[in-house]
Structures are given as C-alpha cells and as structure tokens.
Amino acid sequence: MSESTSPNLDTFMTIIKGISEQNKNPIPSHLGNLFGDNNLQKPDDLEEVIKAAGQSLEDNQCACLFANIVNLSIKDGRVTERSFVSSSRDNLRLERTAARDLEEAIEARYQTGRVFRDDGEWVSFCAGLIAMAEADNDPTATEEAYLNQAVENQDHIEAGRKLLEDDDAIGAKLARFSSRQKKCLAAHALSIMLIDGDWKGSEQNAMDNLLEQMRLSKRDAEILMKGIHSLYNVSVFA
C-alpha cells in the first residue's frame, strides 16, 4: 500500500502496528491489504497515542479502532491485557456497556475449538459458513481463505459442502446448537459477509435466514452485528 494521506488512518495503522508487536499477534488478514509493505514504527508510548486518538477521531472511527485493539488482544479465546484494553476504551470514549458487548462479539469468533467438539458439530458449522459464502453464488477468494483459516480440518469443510447440498434438515441441526455455538457460528458468518468489503443484499438475506434457522436471540444477534461490523468497518478512515 502506498503511504496514506489521511492523518486519522495513519493514527489507526500506527496503533494497530504497535499493539500487534506488543501482543505478538500478527496483523489480521482483513487489514493485510491496508498495511501492505508499509514500514510503520511502533510508537514509544501506545497509551498516549491512543489517548490523543480519542481526542481527534470520530465516534465510528473510535469504535473501529477499539474493536481491532480487542481483536489483537485475544489469546486462547479470551481478551488479555485487561487494564490496557480498559484504558483504551476510556480514551476512545466508548461507554462500558457498548465496549463489553463489542468484546463479547469479537471473542465469539475465537471459541470454535472450545464449543465445537465432535465431527457432526464441525460439519454443521462448516455448512452454515459455506451457505454464507455462497449466498451470492460467487464466493470470493477472501471468503474462501477465511473459511480455510477458521476450519483447520479440510474434511470437515468438504463434508459441510455435501451436507449443504444433500440435507434439507440443516436448519434443525443448527437449531440444536447451544447458545455459545450459535453465537460462534453467527460471528464467523458475519465476518464472511463483511470481510470482502462488498456487503450484498443476497448476503444479508442469507444471514437473516441463518439467524432464523439457529433461533438466535434478537439481542445476541444485535450485539454480534454491531461488534463484527465495527471490526471490519475500516472504510470509516477513508
């Protein structure tokens, strides 16, 4: 990527680079094209830079930045560096309830290994994600890459494709998921919908259908949508 001409985007990238190095977590794939080969330097005092960002960024930019801070602060499925995340929340002017909901939404994506245990559950999970990726009959390379990153066992993915083609009872299987499984699948499905930056009506319809099949509560769906959207809403810095 060429050098940015947006001061706010520069601020976002500098902070994300610093947190990536601080927490020893790689730059996530949805930000890969944004960073490219940009040789940004880690700031000397991250908290001060975040505090200054909170005074200059707009509300939706603060939400996006905080979501990505949370995303880079997760290890073993849970947010770490709690004091740093809390100070970032305050410096970026997020209300505690909104920040907590956002953390819950992003953490949900990291629960696959905890909540899906047997092959049947994994196959149903994959079928749900594939249905989302194929909603517009034209899965992108980005969506396929996300699926392969989310599911290590290719056999589960292939079995999920077959289940989606052959089994009209997929809705019943998803409805039997536990609450944690439903939220995990919904978080990943939302990520597939949003990751390529091209949010189509057909994808929204597929997402609505998936949520209805799972019988996910309206409140959980709203929390997940707001949090995952904030994570991918980097266009607010354009």
Coordinates of C-alpha atoms in Angstrom, one line a residue:
M1 CA 0.0 0.0 0.0
S2 CA 1.2 3.5 -0.8
E3 CA 1.6 6.0 2.0
S4 CA -1.7 7.2 3.4
T5 CA -2.8 10.8 3.0
S6 CA -5.2 10.6 5.9
P7 CA -3.9 11.5 9.4
N8 CA -6.6 9.5 11.1
L9 CA -5.8 6.4 9.0
D10 CA -2.1 6.9 9.8
T11 CA -3.1 7.0 13.5
F12 CA -5.1 3.8 13.2
M13 CA -2.4 2.0 11.4
T14 CA 0.3 3.1 13.8
I15 CA -1.7 2.0 16.9
I16 CA -2.6 -1.4 15.3
K17 CA 1.1 -1.9 14.4
G18 CA 2.2 -1.1 17.9
I19 CA -0.4 -3.5 19.5
S20 CA 0.5 -6.2 17.1
E21 CA 4.1 -6.1 18.1
Q22 CA 3.3 -5.6 21.8
N23 CA 1.0 -8.6 22.0
K24 CA 3.0 -10.7 19.5
N25 CA -0.1 -11.2 17.4
P26 CA 0.2 -10.8 13.6
I27 CA -1.7 -8.1 11.6
P28 CA -5.1 -9.8 10.9
S29 CA -5.9 -10.8 7.3
H30 CA -8.7 -8.1 6.9
L31 CA -6.0 -5.4 7.4
G32 CA -3.3 -7.1 5.3
N33 CA -4.0 -5.0 2.1
L34 CA -4.2 -1.8 4.1
F35 CA -0.8 -2.3 5.6
G36 CA 1.0 -3.9 2.6
D37 CA 4.7 -3.3 3.0
N38 CA 4.3 -0.1 4.9
N39 CA 7.2 0.2 7.4
L40 CA 5.4 1.8 10.2
Q41 CA 7.3 2.2 13.5
K42 CA 5.8 1.1 16.8
P43 CA 5.1 4.2 18.9
D44 CA 7.1 4.7 22.1
D45 CA 4.0 5.2 24.3
L46 CA 1.0 3.4 22.9
E47 CA -1.4 4.6 25.6
E48 CA -0.5 8.3 24.9
V49 CA -1.1 7.8 21.2
I50 CA -4.4 6.1 21.9
K51 CA -5.4 8.9 24.3
A52 CA -4.6 11.5 21.6
A53 CA -6.5 9.5 19.0
G54 CA -9.6 9.6 21.3
Q55 CA -9.5 13.4 21.1
S56 CA -9.3 13.6 17.3
L57 CA -11.2 10.5 15.9
E58 CA -14.9 10.4 15.2
D59 CA -17.1 8.1 17.2
N60 CA -17.3 5.4 14.5
Q61 CA -13.6 5.6 14.0
C62 CA -13.0 5.1 17.7
A63 CA -15.4 2.1 17.6
C64 CA -13.4 0.5 14.7
L65 CA -10.1 1.2 16.4
F66 CA -11.2 -0.3 19.7
A67 CA -12.7 -3.4 18.0
N68 CA -9.3 -4.0 16.3
I69 CA -7.5 -3.4 19.6
V70 CA -9.6 -6.0 21.2
N71 CA -9.1 -8.4 18.3
L72 CA -5.3 -8.1 18.7
S73 CA -5.6 -8.6 22.5
I74 CA -7.1 -12.1 22.4
K75 CA -5.2 -15.2 23.4
D76 CA -6.6 -18.6 23.9
G77 CA -10.1 -17.3 23.2
R78 CA -10.1 -14.5 25.8
V79 CA -9.2 -10.9 26.0
T80 CA -5.9 -10.4 27.8
E81 CA -4.1 -7.2 28.9
R82 CA -7.4 -6.1 30.6
S83 CA -6.0 -2.9 32.0
F84 CA -4.7 -1.8 28.6
V85 CA -8.0 -2.6 26.9
S86 CA -10.0 -0.8 29.6
S87 CA -7.8 2.3 29.4
S88 CA -8.2 2.2 25.6
R89 CA -12.0 2.0 26.0
D90 CA -12.0 5.1 28.2
N91 CA -9.5 7.0 26.0
L92 CA -11.6 6.2 22.9
R93 CA -14.8 7.4 24.6
L94 CA -16.7 4.1 24.5
E95 CA -19.4 3.5 27.1
R96 CA -18.7 0.5 29.2
T97 CA -21.8 -1.4 28.1
A98 CA -21.1 -0.9 24.4
A99 CA -17.4 -1.9 24.9
R100 CA -18.4 -5.0 26.8
D101 CA -20.8 -6.0 24.0
L102 CA -18.1 -5.4 21.4
E103 CA -15.6 -7.6 23.3
E104 CA -18.2 -10.3 23.6
A105 CA -18.9 -10.3 19.8
I106 CA -15.2 -10.5 18.9
E107 CA -14.4 -13.1 21.5
A108 CA -17.2 -15.3 20.0
R109 CA -15.1 -15.8 16.8
Y110 CA -12.3 -17.4 18.9
Q111 CA -14.5 -20.1 20.5
T112 CA -14.6 -22.7 17.7
G113 CA -12.1 -25.1 19.4
R114 CA -14.0 -24.7 22.7
V115 CA -17.6 -25.1 21.6
F116 CA -17.4 -27.5 18.6
R117 CA -16.2 -30.9 19.7
D118 CA -17.5 -33.8 17.6
D119 CA -17.3 -34.2 13.8
G120 CA -21.1 -33.7 13.3
E121 CA -21.0 -30.3 15.0
W122 CA -18.0 -29.2 13.0
V123 CA -19.7 -30.3 9.7
S124 CA -22.9 -28.4 10.6
F125 CA -20.7 -25.3 11.5
C126 CA -19.0 -25.5 8.1
A127 CA -22.3 -25.9 6.3
G128 CA -23.5 -22.7 7.8
L129 CA -20.4 -20.8 6.8
I130 CA -20.4 -22.2 3.3
A131 CA -24.1 -21.2 2.9
M132 CA -23.0 -17.6 3.8
A133 CA -20.0 -17.6 1.5
E134 CA -22.1 -18.9 -1.4
A135 CA -25.1 -16.5 -0.8
D136 CA -24.4 -14.6 -3.9
N137 CA -23.4 -17.7 -6.0
D138 CA -19.9 -16.2 -6.3
P139 CA -17.7 -16.9 -3.3
T140 CA -14.6 -14.6 -3.3
A141 CA -11.0 -15.7 -2.7
T142 CA -11.1 -13.7 0.5
E143 CA -14.2 -15.6 1.8
E144 CA -12.7 -19.0 0.9
A145 CA -9.4 -18.0 2.6
Y146 CA -11.4 -17.0 5.7
L147 CA -13.2 -20.4 5.7
N148 CA -9.9 -22.3 5.4
Q149 CA -8.4 -20.2 8.2
A150 CA -11.4 -20.8 10.5
V151 CA -11.5 -24.5 10.0
E152 CA -8.3 -26.5 10.0
N153 CA -9.7 -29.9 9.0
Q154 CA -10.5 -29.8 5.3
D155 CA -12.5 -33.0 5.7
H156 CA -15.0 -31.0 7.8
I157 CA -15.3 -28.4 5.1
E158 CA -15.9 -30.9 2.3
A159 CA -18.4 -32.7 4.5
G160 CA -20.1 -29.4 5.2
R161 CA -20.4 -28.8 1.4
K162 CA -22.0 -32.2 1.0
L163 CA -24.4 -31.6 3.9
L164 CA -25.5 -28.3 2.5
E165 CA -26.2 -30.0 -0.9
D166 CA -27.9 -33.1 0.4
D167 CA -29.6 -32.4 3.7
D168 CA -32.7 -30.3 3.9
A169 CA -32.6 -30.6 7.7
I170 CA -29.6 -28.3 8.1
G171 CA -31.9 -25.8 9.9
A172 CA -32.8 -28.4 12.5
K173 CA -29.2 -29.2 13.1
L174 CA -28.3 -25.6 13.6
A175 CA -31.3 -25.0 15.9
R176 CA -29.9 -27.8 18.2
F177 CA -26.7 -25.9 18.7
S178 CA -26.0 -24.5 22.2
S179 CA -26.2 -20.7 22.7
R180 CA -22.4 -20.5 22.6
Q181 CA -22.2 -22.5 19.4
K182 CA -24.9 -20.3 17.8
K183 CA -23.0 -17.1 18.7
C184 CA -19.7 -18.5 17.4
L185 CA -21.2 -19.5 14.1
A186 CA -23.1 -16.2 13.7
A187 CA -19.9 -14.2 14.5
H188 CA -18.0 -16.1 11.8
A189 CA -20.8 -15.9 9.3
L190 CA -21.0 -12.1 9.8
S191 CA -17.2 -12.0 9.3
I192 CA -17.6 -13.8 5.9
M193 CA -20.3 -11.4 5.0
L194 CA -18.2 -8.3 5.8
I195 CA -14.6 -9.3 5.1
D196 CA -14.5 -8.6 1.4
G197 CA -16.0 -5.1 1.8
D198 CA -18.8 -5.9 -0.6
W199 CA -22.0 -6.3 1.6
K200 CA -24.7 -7.5 -0.8
G201 CA -28.4 -7.8 -0.2
S202 CA -28.3 -11.5 -1.0
E203 CA -25.7 -12.0 1.8
Q204 CA -27.9 -10.1 4.2
N205 CA -30.8 -12.3 3.3
A206 CA -28.7 -15.4 3.8
M207 CA -27.5 -14.0 7.2
D208 CA -31.1 -13.4 8.2
N209 CA -32.1 -16.9 7.2
L210 CA -29.2 -18.4 9.2
L211 CA -30.1 -16.5 12.3
E212 CA -33.7 -17.6 11.9
Q213 CA -32.7 -21.3 11.5
M214 CA -30.5 -21.1 14.6
R215 CA -33.2 -19.3 16.6
L216 CA -30.5 -16.9 17.9
S217 CA -32.0 -14.3 20.2
K218 CA -32.5 -10.8 18.8
R219 CA -30.3 -9.3 21.5
D220 CA -27.4 -11.7 20.8
A221 CA -27.8 -11.1 17.0
E222 CA -27.7 -7.3 17.5
I223 CA -24.6 -7.5 19.8
L224 CA -22.7 -9.6 17.3
M225 CA -23.7 -7.5 14.3
K226 CA -22.6 -4.3 15.9
G227 CA -19.3 -5.7 17.2
I228 CA -18.3 -7.6 14.0
H229 CA -19.3 -4.7 11.8
S230 CA -17.1 -2.3 13.9
L231 CA -14.1 -4.7 13.4
Y232 CA -14.3 -4.6 9.6
N233 CA -15.6 -1.1 9.2
V234 CA -12.2 0.3 8.3
S235 CA -13.7 2.3 5.5
V236 CA -14.6 4.9 8.1
F237 CA -11.0 6.0 7.8
A238 CA -11.2 6.5 4.0

